[in-house]
mmCIF file of C-alpha atoms and ligand atoms in Angstrom:
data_model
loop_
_atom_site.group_PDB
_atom_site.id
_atom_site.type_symbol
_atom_site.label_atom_id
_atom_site.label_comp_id
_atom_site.label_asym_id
_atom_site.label_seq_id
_atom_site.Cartn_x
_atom_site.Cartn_y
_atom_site.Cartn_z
ATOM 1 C CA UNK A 1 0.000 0.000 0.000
ATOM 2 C CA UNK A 2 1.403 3.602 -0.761
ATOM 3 C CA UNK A 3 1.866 5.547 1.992
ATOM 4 C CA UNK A 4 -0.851 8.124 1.514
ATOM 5 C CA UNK A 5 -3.340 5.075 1.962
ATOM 6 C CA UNK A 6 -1.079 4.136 5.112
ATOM 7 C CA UNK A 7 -1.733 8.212 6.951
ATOM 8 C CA UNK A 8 -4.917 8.152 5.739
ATOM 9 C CA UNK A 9 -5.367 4.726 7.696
ATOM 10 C CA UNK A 10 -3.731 6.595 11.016
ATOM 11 C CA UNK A 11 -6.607 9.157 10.520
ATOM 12 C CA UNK A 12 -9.191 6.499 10.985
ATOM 13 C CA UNK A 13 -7.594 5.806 14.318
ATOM 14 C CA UNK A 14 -8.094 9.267 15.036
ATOM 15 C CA UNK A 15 -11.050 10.010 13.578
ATOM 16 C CA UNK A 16 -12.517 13.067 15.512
ATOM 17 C CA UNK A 17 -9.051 14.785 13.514
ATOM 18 C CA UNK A 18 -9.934 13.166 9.841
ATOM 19 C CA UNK A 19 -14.021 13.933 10.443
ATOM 20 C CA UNK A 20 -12.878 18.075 10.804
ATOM 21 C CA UNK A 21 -10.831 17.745 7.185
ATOM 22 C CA UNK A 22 -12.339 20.036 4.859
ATOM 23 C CA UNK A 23 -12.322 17.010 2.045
ATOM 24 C CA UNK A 24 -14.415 15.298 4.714
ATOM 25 C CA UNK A 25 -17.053 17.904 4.831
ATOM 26 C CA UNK A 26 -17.499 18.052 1.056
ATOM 27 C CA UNK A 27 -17.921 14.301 0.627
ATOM 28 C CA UNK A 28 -20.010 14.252 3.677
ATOM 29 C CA UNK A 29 -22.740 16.750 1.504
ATOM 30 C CA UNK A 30 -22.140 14.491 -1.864
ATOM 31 C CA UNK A 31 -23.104 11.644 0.271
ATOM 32 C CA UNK A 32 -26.128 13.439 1.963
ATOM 33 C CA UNK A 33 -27.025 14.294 -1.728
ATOM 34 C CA UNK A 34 -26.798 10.855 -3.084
ATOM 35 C CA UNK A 35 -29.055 9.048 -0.201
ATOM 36 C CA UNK A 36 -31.570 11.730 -1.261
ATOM 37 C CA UNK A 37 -31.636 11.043 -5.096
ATOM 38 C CA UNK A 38 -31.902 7.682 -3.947
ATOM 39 C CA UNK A 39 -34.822 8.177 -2.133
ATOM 40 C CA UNK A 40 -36.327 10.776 -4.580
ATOM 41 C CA UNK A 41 -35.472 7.711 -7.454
ATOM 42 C CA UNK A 42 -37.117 4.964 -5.543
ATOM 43 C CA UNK A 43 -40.229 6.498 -4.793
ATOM 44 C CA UNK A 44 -40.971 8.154 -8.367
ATOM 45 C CA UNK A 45 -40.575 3.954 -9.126
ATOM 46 C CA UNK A 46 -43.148 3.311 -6.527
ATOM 47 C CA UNK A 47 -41.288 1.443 -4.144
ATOM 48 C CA UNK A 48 -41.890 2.397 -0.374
ATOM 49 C CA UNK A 49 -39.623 2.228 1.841
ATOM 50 C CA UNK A 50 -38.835 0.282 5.248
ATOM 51 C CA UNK A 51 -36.855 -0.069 8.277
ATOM 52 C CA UNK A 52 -34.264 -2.662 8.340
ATOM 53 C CA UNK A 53 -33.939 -5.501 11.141
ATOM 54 C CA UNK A 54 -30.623 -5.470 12.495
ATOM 55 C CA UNK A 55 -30.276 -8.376 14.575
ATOM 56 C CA UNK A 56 -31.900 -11.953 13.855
ATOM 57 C CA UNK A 57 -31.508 -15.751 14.152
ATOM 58 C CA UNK A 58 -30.025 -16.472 10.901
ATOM 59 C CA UNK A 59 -28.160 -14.254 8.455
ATOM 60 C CA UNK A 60 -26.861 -13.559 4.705
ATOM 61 C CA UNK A 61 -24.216 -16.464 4.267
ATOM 62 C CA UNK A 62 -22.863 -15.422 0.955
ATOM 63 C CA UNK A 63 -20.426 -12.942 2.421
ATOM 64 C CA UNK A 64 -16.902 -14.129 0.276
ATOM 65 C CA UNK A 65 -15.139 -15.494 3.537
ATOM 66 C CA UNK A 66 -16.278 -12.751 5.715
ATOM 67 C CA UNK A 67 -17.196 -13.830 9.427
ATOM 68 C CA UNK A 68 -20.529 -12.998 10.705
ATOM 69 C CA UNK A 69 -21.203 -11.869 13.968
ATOM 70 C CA UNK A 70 -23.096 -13.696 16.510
ATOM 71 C CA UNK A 71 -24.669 -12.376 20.097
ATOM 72 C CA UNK A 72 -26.478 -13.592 22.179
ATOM 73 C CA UNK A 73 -29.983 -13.303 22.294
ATOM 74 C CA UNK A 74 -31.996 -14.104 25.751
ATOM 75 C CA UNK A 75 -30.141 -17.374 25.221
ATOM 76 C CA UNK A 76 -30.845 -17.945 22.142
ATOM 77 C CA UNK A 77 -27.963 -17.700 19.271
ATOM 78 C CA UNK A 78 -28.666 -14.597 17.546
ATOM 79 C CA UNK A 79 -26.525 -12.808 14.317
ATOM 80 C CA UNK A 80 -25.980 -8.889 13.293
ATOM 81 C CA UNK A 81 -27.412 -8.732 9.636
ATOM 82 C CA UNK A 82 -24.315 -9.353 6.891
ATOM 83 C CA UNK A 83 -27.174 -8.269 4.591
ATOM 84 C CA UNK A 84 -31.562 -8.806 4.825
ATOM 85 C CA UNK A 85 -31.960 -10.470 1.829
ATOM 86 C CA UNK A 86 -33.916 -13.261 3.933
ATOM 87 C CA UNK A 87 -36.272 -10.065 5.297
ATOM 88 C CA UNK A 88 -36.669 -8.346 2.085
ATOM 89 C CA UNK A 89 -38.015 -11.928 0.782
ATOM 90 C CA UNK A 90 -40.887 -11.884 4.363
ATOM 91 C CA UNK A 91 -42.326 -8.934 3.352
ATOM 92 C CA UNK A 92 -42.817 -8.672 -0.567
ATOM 93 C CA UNK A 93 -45.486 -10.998 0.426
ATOM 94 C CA UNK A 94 -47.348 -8.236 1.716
ATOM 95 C CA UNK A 95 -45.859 -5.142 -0.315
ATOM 96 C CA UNK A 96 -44.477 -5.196 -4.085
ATOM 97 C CA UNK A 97 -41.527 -3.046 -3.944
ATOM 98 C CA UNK A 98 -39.699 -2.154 -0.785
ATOM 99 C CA UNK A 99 -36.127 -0.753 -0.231
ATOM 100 C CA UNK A 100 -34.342 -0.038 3.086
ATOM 101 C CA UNK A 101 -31.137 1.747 4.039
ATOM 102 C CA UNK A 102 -29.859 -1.288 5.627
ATOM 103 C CA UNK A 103 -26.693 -1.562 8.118
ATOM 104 C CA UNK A 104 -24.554 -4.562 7.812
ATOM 105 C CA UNK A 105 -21.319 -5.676 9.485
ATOM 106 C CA UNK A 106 -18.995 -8.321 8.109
ATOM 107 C CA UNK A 107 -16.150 -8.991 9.955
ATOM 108 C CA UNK A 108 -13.473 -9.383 6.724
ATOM 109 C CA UNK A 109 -10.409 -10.641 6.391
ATOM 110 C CA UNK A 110 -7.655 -7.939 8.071
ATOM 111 C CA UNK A 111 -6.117 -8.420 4.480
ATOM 112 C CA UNK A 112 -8.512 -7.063 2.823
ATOM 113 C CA UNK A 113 -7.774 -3.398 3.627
ATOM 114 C CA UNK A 114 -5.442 -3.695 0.941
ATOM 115 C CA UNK A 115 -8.499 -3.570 -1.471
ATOM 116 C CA UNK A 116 -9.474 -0.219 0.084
ATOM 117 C CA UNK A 117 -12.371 -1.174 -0.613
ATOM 118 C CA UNK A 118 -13.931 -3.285 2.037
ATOM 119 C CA UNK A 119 -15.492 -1.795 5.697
ATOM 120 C CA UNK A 120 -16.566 -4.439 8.503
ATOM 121 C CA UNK A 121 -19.406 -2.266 8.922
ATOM 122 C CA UNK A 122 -21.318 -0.645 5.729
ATOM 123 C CA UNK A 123 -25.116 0.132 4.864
ATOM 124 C CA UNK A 124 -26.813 -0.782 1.479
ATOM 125 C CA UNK A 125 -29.813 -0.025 -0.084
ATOM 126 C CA UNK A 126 -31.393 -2.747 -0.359
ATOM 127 C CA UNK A 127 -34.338 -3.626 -2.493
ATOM 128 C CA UNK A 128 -36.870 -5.969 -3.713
ATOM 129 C CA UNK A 129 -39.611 -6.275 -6.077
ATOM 130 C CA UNK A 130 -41.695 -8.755 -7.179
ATOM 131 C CA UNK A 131 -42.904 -10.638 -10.157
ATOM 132 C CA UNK A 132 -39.679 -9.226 -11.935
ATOM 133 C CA UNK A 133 -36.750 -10.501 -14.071
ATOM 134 C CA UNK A 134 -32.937 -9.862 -13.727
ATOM 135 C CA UNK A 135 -33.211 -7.500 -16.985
ATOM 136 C CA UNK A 136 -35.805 -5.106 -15.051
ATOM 137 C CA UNK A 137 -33.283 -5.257 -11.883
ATOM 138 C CA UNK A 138 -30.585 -4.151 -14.188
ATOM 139 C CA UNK A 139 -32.845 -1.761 -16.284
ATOM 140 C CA UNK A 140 -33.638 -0.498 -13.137
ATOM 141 C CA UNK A 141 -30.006 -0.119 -11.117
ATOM 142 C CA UNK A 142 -28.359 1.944 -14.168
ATOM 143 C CA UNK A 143 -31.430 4.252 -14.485
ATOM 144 C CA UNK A 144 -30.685 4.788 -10.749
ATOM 145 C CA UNK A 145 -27.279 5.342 -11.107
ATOM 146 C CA UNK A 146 -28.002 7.568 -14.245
ATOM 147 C CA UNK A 147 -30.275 9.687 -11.815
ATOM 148 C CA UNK A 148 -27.863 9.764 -9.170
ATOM 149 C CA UNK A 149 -25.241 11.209 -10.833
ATOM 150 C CA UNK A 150 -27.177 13.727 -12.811
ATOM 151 C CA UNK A 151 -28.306 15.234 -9.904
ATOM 152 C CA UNK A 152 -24.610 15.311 -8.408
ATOM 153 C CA UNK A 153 -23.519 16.945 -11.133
ATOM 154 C CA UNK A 154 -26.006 19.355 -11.116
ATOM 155 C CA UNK A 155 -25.967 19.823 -7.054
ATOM 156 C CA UNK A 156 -22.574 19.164 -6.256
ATOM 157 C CA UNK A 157 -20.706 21.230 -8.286
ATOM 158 C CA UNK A 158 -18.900 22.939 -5.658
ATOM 159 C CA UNK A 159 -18.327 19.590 -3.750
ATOM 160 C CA UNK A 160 -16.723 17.928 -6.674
ATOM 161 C CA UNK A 161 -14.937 21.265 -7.618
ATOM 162 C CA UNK A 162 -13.075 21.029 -4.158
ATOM 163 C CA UNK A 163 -12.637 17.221 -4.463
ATOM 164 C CA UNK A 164 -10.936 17.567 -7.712
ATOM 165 C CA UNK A 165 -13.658 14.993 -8.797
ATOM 166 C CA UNK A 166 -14.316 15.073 -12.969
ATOM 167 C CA UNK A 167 -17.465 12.959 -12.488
ATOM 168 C CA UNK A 168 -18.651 12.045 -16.096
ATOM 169 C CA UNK A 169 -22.235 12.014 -17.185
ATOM 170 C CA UNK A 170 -23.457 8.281 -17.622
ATOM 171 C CA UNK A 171 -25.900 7.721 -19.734
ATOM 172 C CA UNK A 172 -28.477 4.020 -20.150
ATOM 173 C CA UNK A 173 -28.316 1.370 -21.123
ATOM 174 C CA UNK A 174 -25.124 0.494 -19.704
ATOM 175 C CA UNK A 175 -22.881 -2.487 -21.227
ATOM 176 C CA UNK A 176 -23.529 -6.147 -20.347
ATOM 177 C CA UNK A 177 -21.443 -9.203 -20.095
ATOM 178 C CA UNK A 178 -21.830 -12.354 -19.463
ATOM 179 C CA UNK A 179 -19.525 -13.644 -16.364
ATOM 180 C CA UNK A 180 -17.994 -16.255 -19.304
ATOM 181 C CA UNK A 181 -17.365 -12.562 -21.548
ATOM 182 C CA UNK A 182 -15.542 -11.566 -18.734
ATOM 183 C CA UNK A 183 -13.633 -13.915 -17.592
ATOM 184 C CA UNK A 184 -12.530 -14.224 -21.085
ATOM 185 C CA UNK A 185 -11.627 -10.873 -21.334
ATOM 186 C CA UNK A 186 -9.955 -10.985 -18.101
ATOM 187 C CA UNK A 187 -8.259 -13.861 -19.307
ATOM 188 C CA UNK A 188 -6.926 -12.299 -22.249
ATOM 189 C CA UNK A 189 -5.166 -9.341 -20.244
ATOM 190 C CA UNK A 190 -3.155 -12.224 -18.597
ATOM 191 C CA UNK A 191 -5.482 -12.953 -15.592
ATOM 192 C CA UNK A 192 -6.416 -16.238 -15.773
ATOM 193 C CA UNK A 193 -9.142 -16.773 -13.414
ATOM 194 C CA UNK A 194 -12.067 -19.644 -13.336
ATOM 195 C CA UNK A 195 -14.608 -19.770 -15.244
ATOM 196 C CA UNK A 196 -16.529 -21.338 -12.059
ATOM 197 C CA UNK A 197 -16.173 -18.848 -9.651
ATOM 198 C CA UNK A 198 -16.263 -15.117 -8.378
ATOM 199 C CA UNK A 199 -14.004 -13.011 -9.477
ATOM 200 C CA UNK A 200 -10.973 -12.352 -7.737
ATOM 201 C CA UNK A 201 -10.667 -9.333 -5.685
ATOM 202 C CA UNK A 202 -7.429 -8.464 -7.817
ATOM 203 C CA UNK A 203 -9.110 -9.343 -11.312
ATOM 204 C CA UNK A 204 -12.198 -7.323 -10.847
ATOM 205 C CA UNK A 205 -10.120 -4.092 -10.338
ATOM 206 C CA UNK A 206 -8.718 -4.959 -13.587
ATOM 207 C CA UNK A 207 -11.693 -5.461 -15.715
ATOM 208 C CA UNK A 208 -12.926 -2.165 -13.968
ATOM 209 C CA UNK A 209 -10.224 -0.810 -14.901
ATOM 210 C CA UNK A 210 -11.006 -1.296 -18.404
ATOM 211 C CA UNK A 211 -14.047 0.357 -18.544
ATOM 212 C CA UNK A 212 -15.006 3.991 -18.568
ATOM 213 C CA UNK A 213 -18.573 3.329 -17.961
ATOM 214 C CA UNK A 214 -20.229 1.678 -15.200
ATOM 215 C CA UNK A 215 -21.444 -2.005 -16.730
ATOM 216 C CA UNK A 216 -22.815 -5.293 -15.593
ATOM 217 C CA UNK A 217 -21.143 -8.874 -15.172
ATOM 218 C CA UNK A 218 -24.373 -11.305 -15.480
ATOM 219 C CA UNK A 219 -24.823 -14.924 -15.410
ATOM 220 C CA UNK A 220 -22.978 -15.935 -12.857
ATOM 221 C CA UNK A 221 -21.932 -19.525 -12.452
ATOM 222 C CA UNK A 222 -24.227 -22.205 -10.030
ATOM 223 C CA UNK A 223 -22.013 -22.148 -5.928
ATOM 224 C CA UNK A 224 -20.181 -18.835 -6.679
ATOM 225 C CA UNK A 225 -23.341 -17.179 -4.964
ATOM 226 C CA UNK A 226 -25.692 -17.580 -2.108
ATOM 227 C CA UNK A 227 -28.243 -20.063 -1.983
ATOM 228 C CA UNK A 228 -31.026 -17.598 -2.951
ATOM 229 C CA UNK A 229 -29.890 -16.708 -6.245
ATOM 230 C CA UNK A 230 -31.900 -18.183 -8.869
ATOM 231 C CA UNK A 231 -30.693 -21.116 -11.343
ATOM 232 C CA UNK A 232 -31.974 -20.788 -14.717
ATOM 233 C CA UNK A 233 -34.034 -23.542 -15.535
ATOM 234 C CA UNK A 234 -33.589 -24.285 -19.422
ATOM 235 C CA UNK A 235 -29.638 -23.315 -19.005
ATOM 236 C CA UNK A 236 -28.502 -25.138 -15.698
ATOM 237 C CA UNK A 237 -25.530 -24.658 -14.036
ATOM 238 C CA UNK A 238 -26.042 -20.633 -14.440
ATOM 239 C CA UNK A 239 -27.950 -18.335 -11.936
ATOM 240 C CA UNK A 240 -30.104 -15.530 -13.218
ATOM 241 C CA UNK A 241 -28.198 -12.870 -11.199
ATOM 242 C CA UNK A 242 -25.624 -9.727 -11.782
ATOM 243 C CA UNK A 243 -23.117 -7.379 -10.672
ATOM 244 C CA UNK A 244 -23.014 -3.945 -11.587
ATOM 245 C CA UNK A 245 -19.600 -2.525 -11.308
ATOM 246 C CA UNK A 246 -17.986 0.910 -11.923
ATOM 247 C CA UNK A 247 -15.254 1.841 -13.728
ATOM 248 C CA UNK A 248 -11.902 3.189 -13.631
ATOM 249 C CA UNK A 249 -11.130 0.285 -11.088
ATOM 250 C CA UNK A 250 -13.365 1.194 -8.523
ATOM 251 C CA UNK A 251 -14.685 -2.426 -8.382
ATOM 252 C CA UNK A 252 -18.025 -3.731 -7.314
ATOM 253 C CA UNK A 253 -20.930 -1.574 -6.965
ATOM 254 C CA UNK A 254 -23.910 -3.698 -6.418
ATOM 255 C CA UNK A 255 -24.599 -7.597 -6.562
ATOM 256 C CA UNK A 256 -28.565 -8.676 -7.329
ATOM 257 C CA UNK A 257 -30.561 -11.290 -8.672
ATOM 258 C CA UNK A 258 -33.826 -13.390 -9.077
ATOM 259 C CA UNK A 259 -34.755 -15.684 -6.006
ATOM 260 C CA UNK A 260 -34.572 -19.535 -5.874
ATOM 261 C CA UNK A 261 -37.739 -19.154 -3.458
ATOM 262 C CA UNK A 262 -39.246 -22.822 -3.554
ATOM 263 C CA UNK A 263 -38.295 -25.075 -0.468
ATOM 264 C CA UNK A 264 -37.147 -27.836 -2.285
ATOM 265 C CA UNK A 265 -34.996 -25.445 -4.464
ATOM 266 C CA UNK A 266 -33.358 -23.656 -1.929
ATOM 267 C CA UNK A 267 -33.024 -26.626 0.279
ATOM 268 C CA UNK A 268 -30.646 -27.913 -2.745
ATOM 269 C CA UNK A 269 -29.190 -25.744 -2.763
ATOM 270 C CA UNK A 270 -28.348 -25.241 0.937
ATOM 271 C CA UNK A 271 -26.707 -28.733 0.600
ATOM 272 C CA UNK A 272 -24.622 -27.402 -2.565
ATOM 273 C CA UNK A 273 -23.114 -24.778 -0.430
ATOM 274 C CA UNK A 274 -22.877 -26.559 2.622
ATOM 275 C CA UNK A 275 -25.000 -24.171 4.621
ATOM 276 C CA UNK A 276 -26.961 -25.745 7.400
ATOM 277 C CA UNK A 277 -30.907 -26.001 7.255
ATOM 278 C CA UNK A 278 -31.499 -26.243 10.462
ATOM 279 C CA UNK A 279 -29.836 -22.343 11.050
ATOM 280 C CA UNK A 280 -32.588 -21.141 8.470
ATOM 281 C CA UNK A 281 -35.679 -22.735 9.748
ATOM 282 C CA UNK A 282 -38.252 -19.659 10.030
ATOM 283 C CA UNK A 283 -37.085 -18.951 6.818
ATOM 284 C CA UNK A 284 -37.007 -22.338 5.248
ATOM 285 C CA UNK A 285 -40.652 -22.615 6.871
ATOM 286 C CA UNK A 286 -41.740 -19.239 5.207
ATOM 287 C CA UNK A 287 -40.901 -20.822 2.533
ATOM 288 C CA UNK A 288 -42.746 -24.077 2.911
ATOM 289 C CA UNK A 289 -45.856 -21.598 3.087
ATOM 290 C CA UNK A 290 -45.097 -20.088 -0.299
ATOM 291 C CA UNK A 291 -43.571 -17.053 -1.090
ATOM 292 C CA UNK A 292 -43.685 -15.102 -4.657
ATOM 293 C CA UNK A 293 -40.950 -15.087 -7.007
ATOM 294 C CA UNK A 294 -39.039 -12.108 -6.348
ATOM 295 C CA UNK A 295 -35.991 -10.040 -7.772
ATOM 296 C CA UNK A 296 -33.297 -7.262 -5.781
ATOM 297 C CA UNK A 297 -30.017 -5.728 -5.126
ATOM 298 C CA UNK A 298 -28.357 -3.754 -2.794
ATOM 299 C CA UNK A 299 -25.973 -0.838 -3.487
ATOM 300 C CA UNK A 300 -23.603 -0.395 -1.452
ATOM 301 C CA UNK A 301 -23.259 3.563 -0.086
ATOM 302 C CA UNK A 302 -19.634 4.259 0.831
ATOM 303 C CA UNK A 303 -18.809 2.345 -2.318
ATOM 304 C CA UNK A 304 -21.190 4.670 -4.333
ATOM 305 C CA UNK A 305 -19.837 7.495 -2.234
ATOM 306 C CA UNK A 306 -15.581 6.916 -2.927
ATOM 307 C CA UNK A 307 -16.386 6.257 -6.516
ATOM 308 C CA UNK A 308 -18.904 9.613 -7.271
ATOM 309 C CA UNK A 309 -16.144 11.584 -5.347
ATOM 310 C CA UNK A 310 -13.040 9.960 -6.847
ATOM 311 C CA UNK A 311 -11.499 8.522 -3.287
ATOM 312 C CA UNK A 312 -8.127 6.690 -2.889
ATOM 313 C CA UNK A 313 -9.861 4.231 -0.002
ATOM 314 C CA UNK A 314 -13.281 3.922 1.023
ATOM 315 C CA UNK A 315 -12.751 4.555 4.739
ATOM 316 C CA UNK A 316 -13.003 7.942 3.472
ATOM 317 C CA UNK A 317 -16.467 7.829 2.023
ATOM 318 C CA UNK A 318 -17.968 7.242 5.552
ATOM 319 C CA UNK A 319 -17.651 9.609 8.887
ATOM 320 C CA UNK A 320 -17.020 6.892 11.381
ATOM 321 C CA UNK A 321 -15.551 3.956 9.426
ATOM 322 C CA UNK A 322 -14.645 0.450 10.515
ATOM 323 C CA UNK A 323 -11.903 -0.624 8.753
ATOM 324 C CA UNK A 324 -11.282 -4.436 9.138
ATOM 325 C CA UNK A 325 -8.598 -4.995 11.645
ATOM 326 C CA UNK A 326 -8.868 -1.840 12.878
ATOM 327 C CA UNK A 327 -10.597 -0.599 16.256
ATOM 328 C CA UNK A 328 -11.490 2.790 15.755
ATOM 329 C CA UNK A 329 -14.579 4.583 16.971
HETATM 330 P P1 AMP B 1 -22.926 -8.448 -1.524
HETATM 331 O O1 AMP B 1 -24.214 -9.009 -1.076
HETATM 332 O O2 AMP B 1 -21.744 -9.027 -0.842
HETATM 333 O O3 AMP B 1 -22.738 -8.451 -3.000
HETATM 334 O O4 AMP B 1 -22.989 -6.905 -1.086
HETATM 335 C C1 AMP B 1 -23.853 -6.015 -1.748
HETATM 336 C C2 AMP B 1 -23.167 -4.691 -1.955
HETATM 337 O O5 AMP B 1 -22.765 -4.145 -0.697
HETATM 338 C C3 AMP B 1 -21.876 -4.786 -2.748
HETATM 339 O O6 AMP B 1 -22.111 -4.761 -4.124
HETATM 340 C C4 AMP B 1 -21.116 -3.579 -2.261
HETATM 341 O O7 AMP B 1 -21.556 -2.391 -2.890
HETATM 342 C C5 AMP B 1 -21.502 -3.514 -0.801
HETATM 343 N N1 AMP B 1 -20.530 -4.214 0.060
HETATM 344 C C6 AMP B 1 -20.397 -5.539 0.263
HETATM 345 N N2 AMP B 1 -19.428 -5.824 1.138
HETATM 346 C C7 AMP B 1 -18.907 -4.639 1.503
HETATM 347 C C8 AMP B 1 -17.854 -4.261 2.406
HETATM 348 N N3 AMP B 1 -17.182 -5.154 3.121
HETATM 349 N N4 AMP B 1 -17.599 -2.929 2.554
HETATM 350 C C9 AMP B 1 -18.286 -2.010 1.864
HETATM 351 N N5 AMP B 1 -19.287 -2.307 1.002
HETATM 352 C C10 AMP B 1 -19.598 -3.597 0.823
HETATM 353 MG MG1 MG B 2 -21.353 -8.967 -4.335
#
């Protein structure tokens, strides 16, 4: 790591100096502006919006070798949401599009501070709607980015003036690749990465950095995932889910996709990814009772934040960040 990144990290440590940095105080109002377009998107899309849960008996386990946290609830084993995908699925029974600013910690790997890139503790909006496909969720994300940054331009001059930020327009649709395109192309820059799994941490900063516009990785292969993405039926061994990610090598932006939401389908699947049932069983008995077919994603906000304002590291897209590893306030 350069050694900017490395003072910048002894600020988080002190973080009642780096939160009185001018830089701080114009990202802070980009940031303020972006939940609001958010809001001001979601809404004029009719979804309404909810409060998150942030504790419950069983959690997100598709979390790339992050740990979860668990407490202790009146006895019983309780864990801090790594995401509420299993709550946005409860309550689309009852309402067709929901979002929530939803808090999430992941306890990552002390390593990955090297990505600059990764918090233990971040907030998404998160999202749901039902009766959809994967091509509406990604219709959807890059007219909300579109939105977003239009109205940072337009609101945020100043801000991004200060920041020395040159934020491009960006304009729909927005490119799409299969995860096969891309591992291809990854593959011939020299990377050469699996055609059955994730994409490296390393790899993905690459292909980023080969874009100028934000785009979407799609089709992602069958145990890279969670358990609750969907497989496509007439093409097995691929799940009807995406990334969005931006460019310039800023990474991941949001992850999404269409719900396995059958028992018997996600109980498979379960036994694919060696998760345990028996962890999942209000869920696993919601769906028993039948739940309807269902699409999201979540955005993550200090991600969205660093890349609209052009940051070196992420810990400075946030005003009290958690940087794994490191016990700050
Ligand atoms: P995931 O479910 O892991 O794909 O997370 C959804 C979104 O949350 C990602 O696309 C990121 O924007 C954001 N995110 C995930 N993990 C982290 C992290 N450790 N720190 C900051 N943002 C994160
Ligand atoms: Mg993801």
């Amino acid at each position: 790591m350069e050694s900017q990144d490395l003072s910048s990290l002894e600020s988080v440590r002190l973080r009642y100096r780096a939160i009185r940095r001018p830089e701080m105080k114009l990202v802070l109002k980009v940031q303020d502006q972006i939940l609001t377009s958010i809001r001001e998107f979601l809404r004029r899309k009719r979804f309404m919006e909810i409060l998150a849960p942030i504790i419950g008996p069983a959690t997100d386990p598709g979390i790339r070798g992050a740990k979860q946290v668990s407490i202790q609830y009146y006895g019983a084993p309780f864990k801090i949401m790594s995401s509420m995908i299993l709550y946005k699925q409860m309550i689309i029974s009852s309402f067709e599009k929901v979002f929530a600013l939803s808090p999430n910690i992941r306890l990552e790997l002390p390593e990955s501070v090297k990505t600059a890139r990764h918090l233990a503790e971040f907030r998404q909006i998160d999202l749901e709607m039902v009766h959809a496909s994967y091509d509406d969720a990604m219709n959807l994300a890059e007219g909300l980015l579109a939105s977003v940054v239009r109205d940072v331009r337009e609101k945020c001059y100043e801000e991004l003036k200060g920041l020395g930020r040159d934020l491009k327009e960006v304009t729909a649709p927005f490119k799409r690749l299969t995860h096969k395109q891309a591992v291809q192309l990854l593959r011939s820059n020299g990377y050469m990465i699996s055609f059955v799994e994730e994409i490296p941490w390393d790899a993905e900063v690459v292909l980023s950095a080969l874009h100028e516009r934000p785009f979407f990785v799609y089709d992602y292969p069958l145990v890279s995932r969670g358990f609750y993405d969907r497989e496509d039926s007439s093409r097995p061994g691929i799940l009807r889910d995406f990334d969005m990610l931006y460019p310039e090598g800023f990474g991941e932006a949001i992850s999404g996709g269409e719900r396995e939401h059958t028992y018997e389908g996600v109980l498979k699947r379960m036994k694919l990814t060696g998760v345990d049932p028996e962890e999942y069983e209000w869920y696993l008995q919601m769906l028993k009772e039948g739940i309807p077919h269902s699409v999201g994603f979540g955005i993550g906000i200090e991600r969205l934040t660093r890349w609209i304002c052009g940051l070196k590291t992420i810990w400075e897209a946030v005003p009290f960040p958690k940087v794994p590893g490191i016990a700050s306030p």
